[in-house]
Coordinates of C-alpha atoms in Angstrom, one line a residue:
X1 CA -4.2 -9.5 -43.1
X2 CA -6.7 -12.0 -41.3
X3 CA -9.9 -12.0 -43.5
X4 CA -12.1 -11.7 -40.9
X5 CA -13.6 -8.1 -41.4
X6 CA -13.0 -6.6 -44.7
X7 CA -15.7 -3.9 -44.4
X8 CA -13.9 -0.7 -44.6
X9 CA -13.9 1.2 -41.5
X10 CA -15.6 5.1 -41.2
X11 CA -14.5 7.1 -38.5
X12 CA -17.3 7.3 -36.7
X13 CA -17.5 3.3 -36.7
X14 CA -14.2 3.0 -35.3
X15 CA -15.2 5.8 -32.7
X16 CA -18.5 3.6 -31.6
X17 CA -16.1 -0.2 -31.7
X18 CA -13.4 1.4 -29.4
X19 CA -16.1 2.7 -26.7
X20 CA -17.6 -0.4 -27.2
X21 CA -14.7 -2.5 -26.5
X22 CA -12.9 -0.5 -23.9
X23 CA -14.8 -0.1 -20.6
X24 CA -17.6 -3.0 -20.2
X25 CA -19.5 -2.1 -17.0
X26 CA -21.2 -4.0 -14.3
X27 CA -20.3 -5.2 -10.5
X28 CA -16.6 -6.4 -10.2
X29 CA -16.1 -10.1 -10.1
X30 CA -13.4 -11.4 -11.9
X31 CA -9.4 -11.3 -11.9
X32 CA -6.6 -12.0 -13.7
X33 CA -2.8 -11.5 -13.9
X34 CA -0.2 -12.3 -16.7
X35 CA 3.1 -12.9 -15.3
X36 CA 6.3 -12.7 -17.8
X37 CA 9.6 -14.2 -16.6
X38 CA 13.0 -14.6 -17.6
X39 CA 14.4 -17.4 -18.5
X40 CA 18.1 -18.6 -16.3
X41 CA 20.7 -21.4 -17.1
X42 CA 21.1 -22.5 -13.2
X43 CA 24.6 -22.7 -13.5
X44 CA 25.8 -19.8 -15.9
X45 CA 23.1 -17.5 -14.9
X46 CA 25.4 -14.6 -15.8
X47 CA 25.3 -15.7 -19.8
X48 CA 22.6 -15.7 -22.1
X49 CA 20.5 -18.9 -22.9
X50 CA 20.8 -20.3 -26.5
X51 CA 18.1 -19.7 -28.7
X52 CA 18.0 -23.9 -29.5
X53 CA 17.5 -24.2 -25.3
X54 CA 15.3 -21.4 -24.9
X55 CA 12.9 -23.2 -28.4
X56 CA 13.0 -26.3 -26.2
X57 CA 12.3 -24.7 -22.8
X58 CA 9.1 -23.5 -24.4
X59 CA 7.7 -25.9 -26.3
X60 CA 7.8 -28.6 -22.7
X61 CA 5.8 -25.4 -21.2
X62 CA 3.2 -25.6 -23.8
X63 CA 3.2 -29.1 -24.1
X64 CA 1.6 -29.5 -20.3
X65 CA -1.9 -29.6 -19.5
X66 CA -2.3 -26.2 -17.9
X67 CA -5.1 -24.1 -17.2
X68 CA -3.3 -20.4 -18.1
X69 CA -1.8 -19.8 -22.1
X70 CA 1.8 -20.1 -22.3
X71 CA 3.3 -17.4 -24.9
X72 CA 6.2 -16.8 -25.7
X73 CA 7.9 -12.6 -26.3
X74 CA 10.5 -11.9 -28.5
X75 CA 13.2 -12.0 -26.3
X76 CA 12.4 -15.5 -25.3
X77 CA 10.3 -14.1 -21.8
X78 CA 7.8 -17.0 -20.8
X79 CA 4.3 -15.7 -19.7
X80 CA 1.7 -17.4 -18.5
X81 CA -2.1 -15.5 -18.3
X82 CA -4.4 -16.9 -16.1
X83 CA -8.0 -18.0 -16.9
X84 CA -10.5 -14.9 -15.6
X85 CA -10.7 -16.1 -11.9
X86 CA -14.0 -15.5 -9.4
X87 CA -12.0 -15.0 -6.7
X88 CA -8.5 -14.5 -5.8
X89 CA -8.2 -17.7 -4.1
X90 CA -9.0 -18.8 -7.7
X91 CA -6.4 -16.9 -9.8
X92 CA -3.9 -17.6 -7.3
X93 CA -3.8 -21.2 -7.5
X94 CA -4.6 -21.6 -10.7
X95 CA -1.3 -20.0 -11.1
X96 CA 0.7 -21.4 -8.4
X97 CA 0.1 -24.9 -9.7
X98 CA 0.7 -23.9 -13.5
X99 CA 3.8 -22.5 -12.4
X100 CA 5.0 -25.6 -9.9
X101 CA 4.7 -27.2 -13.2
X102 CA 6.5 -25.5 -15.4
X103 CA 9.3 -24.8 -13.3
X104 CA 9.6 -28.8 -13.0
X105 CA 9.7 -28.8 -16.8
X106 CA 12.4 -26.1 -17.0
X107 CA 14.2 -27.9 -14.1
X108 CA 15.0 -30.4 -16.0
X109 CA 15.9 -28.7 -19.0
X110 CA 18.8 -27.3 -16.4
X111 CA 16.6 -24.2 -17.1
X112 CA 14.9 -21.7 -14.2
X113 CA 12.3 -18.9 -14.2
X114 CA 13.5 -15.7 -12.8
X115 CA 11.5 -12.4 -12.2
X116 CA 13.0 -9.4 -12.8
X117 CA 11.8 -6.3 -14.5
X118 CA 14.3 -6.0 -17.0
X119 CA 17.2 -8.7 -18.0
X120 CA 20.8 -8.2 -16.7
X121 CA 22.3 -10.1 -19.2
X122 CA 23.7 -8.8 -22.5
X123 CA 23.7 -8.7 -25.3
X124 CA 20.6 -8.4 -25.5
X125 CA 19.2 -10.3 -28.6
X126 CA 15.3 -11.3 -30.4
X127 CA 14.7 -14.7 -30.2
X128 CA 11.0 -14.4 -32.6
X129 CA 11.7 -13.5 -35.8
X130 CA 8.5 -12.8 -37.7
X131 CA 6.7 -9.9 -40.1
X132 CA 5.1 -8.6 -37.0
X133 CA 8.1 -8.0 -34.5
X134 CA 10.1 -7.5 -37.8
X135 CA 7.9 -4.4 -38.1
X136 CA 7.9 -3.5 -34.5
X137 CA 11.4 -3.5 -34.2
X138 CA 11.8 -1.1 -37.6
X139 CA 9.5 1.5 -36.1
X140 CA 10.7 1.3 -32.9
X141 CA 14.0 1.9 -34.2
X142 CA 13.3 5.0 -35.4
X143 CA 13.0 6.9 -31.8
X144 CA 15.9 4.8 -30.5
X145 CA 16.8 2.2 -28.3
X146 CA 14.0 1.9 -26.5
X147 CA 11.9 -0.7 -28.2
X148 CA 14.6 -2.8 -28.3
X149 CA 15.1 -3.0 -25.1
X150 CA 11.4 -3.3 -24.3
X151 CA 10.8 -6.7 -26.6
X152 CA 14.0 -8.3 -25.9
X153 CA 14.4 -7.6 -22.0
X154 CA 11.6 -6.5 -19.8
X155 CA 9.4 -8.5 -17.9
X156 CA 6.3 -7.0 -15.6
X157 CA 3.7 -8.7 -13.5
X158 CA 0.1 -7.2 -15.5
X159 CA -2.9 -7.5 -12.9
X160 CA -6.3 -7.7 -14.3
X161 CA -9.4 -6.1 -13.0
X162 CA -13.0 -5.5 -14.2
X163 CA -13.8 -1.8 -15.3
X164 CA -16.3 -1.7 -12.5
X165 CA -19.8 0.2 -12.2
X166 CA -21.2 2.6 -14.7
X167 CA -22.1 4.8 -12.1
X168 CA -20.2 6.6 -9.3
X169 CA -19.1 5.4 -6.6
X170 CA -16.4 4.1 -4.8
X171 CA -16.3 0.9 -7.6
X172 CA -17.6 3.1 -10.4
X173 CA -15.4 2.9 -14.0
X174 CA -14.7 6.2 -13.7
X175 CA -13.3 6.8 -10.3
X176 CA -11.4 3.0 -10.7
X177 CA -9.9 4.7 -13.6
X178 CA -8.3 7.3 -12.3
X179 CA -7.7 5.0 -9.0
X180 CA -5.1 3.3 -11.5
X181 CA -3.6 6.0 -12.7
X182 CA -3.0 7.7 -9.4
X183 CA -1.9 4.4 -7.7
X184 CA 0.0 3.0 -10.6
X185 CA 3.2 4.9 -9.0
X186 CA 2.7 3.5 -5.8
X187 CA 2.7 0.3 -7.6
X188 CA 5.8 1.5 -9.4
X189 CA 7.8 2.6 -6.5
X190 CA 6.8 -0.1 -4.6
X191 CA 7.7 -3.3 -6.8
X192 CA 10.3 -1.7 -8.5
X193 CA 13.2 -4.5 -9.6
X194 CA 14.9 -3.6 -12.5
X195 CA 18.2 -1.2 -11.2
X196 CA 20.1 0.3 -13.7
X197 CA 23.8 1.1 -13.2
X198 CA 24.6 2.6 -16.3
X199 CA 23.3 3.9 -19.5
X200 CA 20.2 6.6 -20.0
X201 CA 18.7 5.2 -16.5
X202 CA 21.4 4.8 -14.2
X203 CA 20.4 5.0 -10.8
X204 CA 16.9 4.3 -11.3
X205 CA 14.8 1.4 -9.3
X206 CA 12.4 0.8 -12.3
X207 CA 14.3 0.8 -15.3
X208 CA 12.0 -0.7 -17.2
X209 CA 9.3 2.4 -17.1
X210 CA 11.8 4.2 -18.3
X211 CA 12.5 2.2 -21.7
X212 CA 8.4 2.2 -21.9
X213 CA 8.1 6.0 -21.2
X214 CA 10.8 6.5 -24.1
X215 CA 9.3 4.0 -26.6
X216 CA 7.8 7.1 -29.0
X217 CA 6.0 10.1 -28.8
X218 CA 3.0 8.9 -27.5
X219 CA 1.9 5.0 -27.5
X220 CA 3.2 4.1 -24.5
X221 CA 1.3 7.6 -22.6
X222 CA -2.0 7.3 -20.6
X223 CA -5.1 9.9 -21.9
X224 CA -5.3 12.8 -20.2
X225 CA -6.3 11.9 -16.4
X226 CA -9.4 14.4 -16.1
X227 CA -10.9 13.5 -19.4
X228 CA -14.4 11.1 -19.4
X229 CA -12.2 7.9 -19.5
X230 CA -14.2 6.3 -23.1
X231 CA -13.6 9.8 -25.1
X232 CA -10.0 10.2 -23.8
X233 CA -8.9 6.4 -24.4
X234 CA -10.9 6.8 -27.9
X235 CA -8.8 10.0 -29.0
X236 CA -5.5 8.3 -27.6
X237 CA -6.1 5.2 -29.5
X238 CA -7.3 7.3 -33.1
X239 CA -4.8 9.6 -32.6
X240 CA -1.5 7.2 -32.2
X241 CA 0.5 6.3 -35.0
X242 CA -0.1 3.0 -37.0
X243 CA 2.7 0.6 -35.9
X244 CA 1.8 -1.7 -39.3
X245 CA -0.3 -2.5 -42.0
X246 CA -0.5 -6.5 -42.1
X247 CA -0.8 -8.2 -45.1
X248 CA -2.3 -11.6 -46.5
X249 CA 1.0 -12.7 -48.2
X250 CA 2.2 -15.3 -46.3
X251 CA 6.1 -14.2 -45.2
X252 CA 5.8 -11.0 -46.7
X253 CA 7.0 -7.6 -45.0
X254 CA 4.7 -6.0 -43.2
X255 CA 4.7 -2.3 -43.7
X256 CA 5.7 0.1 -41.4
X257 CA 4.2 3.5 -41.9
X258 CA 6.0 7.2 -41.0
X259 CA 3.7 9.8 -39.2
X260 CA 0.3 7.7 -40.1
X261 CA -2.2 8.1 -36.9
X262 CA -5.2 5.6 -37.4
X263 CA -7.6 9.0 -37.7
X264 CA -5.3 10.0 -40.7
X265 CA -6.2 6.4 -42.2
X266 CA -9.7 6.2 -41.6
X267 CA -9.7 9.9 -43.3
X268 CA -7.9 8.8 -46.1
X269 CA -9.2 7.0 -49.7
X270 CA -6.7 4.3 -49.0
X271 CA -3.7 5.5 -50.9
X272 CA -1.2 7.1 -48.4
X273 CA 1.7 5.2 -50.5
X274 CA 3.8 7.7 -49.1
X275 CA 3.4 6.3 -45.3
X276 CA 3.1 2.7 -46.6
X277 CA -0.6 2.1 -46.2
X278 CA -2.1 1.2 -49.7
X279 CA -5.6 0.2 -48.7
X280 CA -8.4 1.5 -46.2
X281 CA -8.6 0.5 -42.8
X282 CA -11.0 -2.7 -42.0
X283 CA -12.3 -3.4 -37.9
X284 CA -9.6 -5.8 -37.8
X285 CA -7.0 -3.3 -38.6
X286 CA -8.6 -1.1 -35.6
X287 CA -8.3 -4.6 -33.5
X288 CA -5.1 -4.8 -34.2
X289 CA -3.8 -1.3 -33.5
X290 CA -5.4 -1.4 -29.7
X291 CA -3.1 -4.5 -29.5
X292 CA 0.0 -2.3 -30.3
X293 CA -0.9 0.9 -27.8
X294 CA 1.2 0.2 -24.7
X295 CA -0.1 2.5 -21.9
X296 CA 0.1 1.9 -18.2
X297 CA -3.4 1.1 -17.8
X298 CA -5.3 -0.1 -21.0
X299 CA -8.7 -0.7 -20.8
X300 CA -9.9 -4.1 -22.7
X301 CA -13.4 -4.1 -21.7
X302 CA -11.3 -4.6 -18.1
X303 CA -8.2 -2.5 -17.0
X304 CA -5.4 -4.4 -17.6
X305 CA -2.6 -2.4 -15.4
X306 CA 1.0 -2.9 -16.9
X307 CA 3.3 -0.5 -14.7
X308 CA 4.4 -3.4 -12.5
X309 CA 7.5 -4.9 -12.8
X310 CA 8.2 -8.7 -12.4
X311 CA 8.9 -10.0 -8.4
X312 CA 11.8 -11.8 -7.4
X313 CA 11.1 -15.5 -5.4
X314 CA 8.9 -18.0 -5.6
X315 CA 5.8 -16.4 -4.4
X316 CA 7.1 -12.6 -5.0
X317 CA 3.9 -12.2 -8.4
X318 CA 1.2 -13.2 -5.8
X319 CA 1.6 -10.0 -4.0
X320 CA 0.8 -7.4 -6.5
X321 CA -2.0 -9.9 -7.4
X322 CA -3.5 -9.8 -4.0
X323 CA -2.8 -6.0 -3.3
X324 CA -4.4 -4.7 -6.5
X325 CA -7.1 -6.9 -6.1
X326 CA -8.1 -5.3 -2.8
X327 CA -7.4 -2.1 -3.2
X328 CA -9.4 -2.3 -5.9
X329 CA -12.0 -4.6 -5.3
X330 CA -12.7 -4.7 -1.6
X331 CA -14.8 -1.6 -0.8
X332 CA -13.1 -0.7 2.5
X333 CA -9.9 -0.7 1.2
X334 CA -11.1 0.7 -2.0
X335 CA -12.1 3.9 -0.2
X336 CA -8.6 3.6 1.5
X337 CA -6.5 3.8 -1.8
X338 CA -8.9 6.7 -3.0
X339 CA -8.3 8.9 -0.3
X340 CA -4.2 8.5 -1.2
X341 CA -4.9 9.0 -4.4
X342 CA -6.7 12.1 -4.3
X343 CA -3.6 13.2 -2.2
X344 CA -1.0 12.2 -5.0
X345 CA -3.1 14.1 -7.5
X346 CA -1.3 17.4 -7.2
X347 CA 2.1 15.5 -7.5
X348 CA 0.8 14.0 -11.0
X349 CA 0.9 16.9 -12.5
X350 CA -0.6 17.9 -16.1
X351 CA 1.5 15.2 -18.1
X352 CA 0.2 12.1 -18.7
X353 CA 2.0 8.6 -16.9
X354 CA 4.7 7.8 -17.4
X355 CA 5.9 11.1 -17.7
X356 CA 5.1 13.1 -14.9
X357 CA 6.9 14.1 -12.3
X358 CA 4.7 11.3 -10.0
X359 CA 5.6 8.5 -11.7
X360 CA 8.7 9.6 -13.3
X361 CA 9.8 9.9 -9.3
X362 CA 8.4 6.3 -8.6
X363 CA 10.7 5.1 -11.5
X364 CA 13.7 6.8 -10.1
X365 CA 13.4 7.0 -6.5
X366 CA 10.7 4.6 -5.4
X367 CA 10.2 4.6 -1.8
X368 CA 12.6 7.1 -0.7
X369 CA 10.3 9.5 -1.9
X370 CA 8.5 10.3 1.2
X371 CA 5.0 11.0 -0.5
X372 CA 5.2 7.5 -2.1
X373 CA 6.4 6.1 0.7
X374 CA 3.5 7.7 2.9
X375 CA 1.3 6.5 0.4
X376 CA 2.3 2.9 -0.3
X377 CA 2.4 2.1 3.5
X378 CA -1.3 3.4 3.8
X379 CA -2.5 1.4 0.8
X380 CA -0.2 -1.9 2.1
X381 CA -2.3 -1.6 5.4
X382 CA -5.1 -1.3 3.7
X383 CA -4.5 -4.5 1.6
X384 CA -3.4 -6.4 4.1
X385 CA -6.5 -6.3 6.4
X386 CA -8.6 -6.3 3.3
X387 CA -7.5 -9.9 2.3
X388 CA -9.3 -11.8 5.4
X389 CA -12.5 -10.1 3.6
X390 CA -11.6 -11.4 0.5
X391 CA -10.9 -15.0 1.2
X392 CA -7.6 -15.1 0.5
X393 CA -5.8 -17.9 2.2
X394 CA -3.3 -18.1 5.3
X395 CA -0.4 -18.5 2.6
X396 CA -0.7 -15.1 0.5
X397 CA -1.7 -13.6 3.8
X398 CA 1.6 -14.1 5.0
X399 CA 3.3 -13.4 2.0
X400 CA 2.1 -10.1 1.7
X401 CA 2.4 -9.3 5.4
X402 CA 6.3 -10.5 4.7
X403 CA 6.4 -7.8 1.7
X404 CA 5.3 -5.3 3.4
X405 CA 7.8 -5.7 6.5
X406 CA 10.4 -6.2 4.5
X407 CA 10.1 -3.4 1.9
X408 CA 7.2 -1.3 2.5
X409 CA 7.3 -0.5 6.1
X410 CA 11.4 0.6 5.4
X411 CA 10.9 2.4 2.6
X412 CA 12.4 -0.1 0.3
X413 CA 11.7 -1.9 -2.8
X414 CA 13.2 -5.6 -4.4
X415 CA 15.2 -3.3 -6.8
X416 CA 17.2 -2.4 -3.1
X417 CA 18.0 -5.6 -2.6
X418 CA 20.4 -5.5 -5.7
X419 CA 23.6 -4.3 -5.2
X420 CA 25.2 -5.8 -8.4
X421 CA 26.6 -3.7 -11.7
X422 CA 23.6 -4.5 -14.7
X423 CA 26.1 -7.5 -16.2
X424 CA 26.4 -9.4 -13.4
X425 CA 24.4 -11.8 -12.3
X426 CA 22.0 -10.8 -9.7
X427 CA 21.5 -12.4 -6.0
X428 CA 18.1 -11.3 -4.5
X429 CA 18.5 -11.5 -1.6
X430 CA 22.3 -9.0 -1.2
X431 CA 20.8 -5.7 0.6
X432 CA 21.9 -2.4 -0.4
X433 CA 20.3 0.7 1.4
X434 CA 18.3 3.3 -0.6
X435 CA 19.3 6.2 -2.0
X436 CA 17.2 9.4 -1.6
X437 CA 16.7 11.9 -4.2
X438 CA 15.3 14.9 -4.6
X439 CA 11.9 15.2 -5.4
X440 CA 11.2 16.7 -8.7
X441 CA 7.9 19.0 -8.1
X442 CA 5.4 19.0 -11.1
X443 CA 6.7 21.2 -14.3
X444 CA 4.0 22.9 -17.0
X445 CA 2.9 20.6 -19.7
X446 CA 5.4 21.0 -23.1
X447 CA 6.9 17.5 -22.9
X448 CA 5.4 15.6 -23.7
X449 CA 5.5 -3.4 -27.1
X450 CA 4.3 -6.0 -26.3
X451 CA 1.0 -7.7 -27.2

């Protein structure tokens, strides 16, 4: 356990540091995205990449000089994060050029980058072996398959925005937060690119929210939606159970707790030997806890939003960058998305995302469900004549102009495209019309990782 803050933690302490870390308000002006891909041999693309290939494939990335952080997932997923941008000019080609590079690296490695949400190929196997993803793996485990599939396949496209105003308004915290929630289906629906074709998902265009909707009881769920966003997020993050309790041997185990919940920690004396915490609680326990909490949106001072999955192409990531960041951050189309939203809310329902009968649709269905559809063509427009406003450049204009024809406007997502049983290899570019299904209409509440 990092020595860093040894202070033992009261509950009321940890209550304050989480409302203090999770919202910081103030006028929106930055961005960021973190793009995971999957990494290809060009000419076996149907088999998995060696562990020895994928070391070396990783190391050349973080040996150039780049401007975003290179890290590496346990199934061998290559992300790069950008740098907190001004502008989306600045995020965009910070990334582009960071990427031209370290597709040149792989390239030569016989290597390629691919994105898709969730990896074809199987079996599917955990390149990282250490006492943290040792310990993520045992508790994940324990609910099923899910986990598994999470670290060693899945791949998203995670957009960055500031938390926005303290007050109300149309770029207030508050109404941004539930903005993401709302939208975060449109999102999913519309970049959905991870098919399945068998297994607990078959038939679905985002696979991948369903492994993170099935991860456990309730890390991977949103607060609930009409909550004050700091007291809900607060009481989601107490209430979750601890993942691990860390500690300073070097190599040793890490301890993996049954039925713990941080609150039951911080109320303890230290000694819950029976869920395999034998000391209090410090701040950097609490640090580390909000780093193992896997909702759609999490709020880290910004709203990091995590529902999307990765694109396909060259260029495909640069379009949820650019549409996120104007929905959200250019007032006219701000206004635009909010309006949707507030007509989405009824289809939500009273179960928190990913497990509502919104974005449980989105997963399934994606844009043959017509209120998604409806909705994502109205936000698209939106986005697309906010991006002139917002400086963006001739090239991403295009690009997401090209999205939108292709995919939104038809009712379509990437995840169409792909026409191809899981274990083959896919070809983005094959066409497959959508398949409509019914619309599940909202139920009663009762039902209900990655760094």
């Amino acid at each position: 356990m990092p020595q860093d803050s040894l202070t033992r933690l009261t509950e009321a302490t940890a209550e304050g540091l989480i409302h203090g870390i999770c919202f910081k308000t103030g006028p929106p002006r930055l961005l960021g995205a973190e793009l995971e891909w999957l990494v290809f041999d060009v000419e076996q693309p149907g088999l998995p990449v060696s562990h020895d290939r994928l070391a070396a494939a990783h190391a050349a990335a973080r040996a150039l000089p780049l401007g975003s952080g290179v890290t590496v997932e346990p199934g061998g997923q290559l992300e790069l994060s950008s740098a907190p941008a001004s502008s989306l000019t600045g995020c965009i080609d910070g990334l582009q050029a960071d990427l031209t590079a370290v597709r040149s690296a792989l390239r030569s490695q016989g290597l390629e980058l691919r994105g898709l949400g969730q990896d074809p190929r199987r079996p599917l196997r955990r390149m990282l072996a250490s006492p943290r993803y040792d310990a993520m793996e045992t508790y994940f485990d324990r609910t099923g398959p899910a986990g598994r599939a999470m670290m060693r396949a899945s791949a998203s496209v995670q957009v960055c925005v500031d938390a926005g105003h303290e007050e109300p308004g149309p770029l207030g915290h508050g109404r941004r937060w539930r903005l993401a929630h709302l939208l975060g289906a449109v999102l999913v629906a519309a970049f959905a690119n991870s098919p399945a074709h068998e297994g607990p998902y078959a038939g679905w265009r985002c696979a991948r929210q369903g492994v993170w909707s099935d991860l456990d009881t309730r890390r991977s769920l949103a607060p609930p939606l009409e909550a004050e966003p700091r007291g809900a997020w607060t009481r989601q993050a107490l209430d979750t159970e601890v993942m691990c309790v860390r500690t300073d041997e070097e190599g040793a185990p890490w301890a993996v707790p049954r039925g713990l919940t941080f609150r039951d920690w911080l109320r303890s004396d230290g000694d819950h030997r029976g869920h395999g915490a034998h000391r209090p609680p410090t701040a950097a326990d609490l640090d580390y806890h909000l780093t193992t909490l896997f909702p759609p949106v999490r709020p880290r001072g910004h709203l990091e939003l995590r529902m999307i999955d990765a694109q396909p192409g060259e260029d495909g990531w640069l379009v949820p960058v650019a549409v996120v960041h104007a929905l959200f951050d250019d007032p006219e189309a701000a206004e635009t998305a909010y309006r949707v939203a507030k007509g989405l809310a009824d289809s939500y329902g009273a179960q928190p995302a990913p497990r509502n009968p919104l974005w449980r649709s989105a997963a399934r269905n994606a844009l043959s469900d017509p209120e998604l559809r409806s909705a994502a063509r109205a936000c698209f427009r939106a986005a697309v004549s906010a991006l002139p406003r917002l400086g963006a450049d001739g090239h991403v204009i295009d690009t997401v102009g090209e999205f939108t024809e292709r995919y939104v406007s038809r009712g379509r997502c990437p995840a169409d495209d792909r026409t191809e049983p899981a274990q083959q290899q896919p070809q983005p570019h094959a066409q497959a019309p959508a398949r409509p299904h019914p619309r599940t209409r909202p139920q009663p509440a009762g039902e209900e990782a990655r760094s």
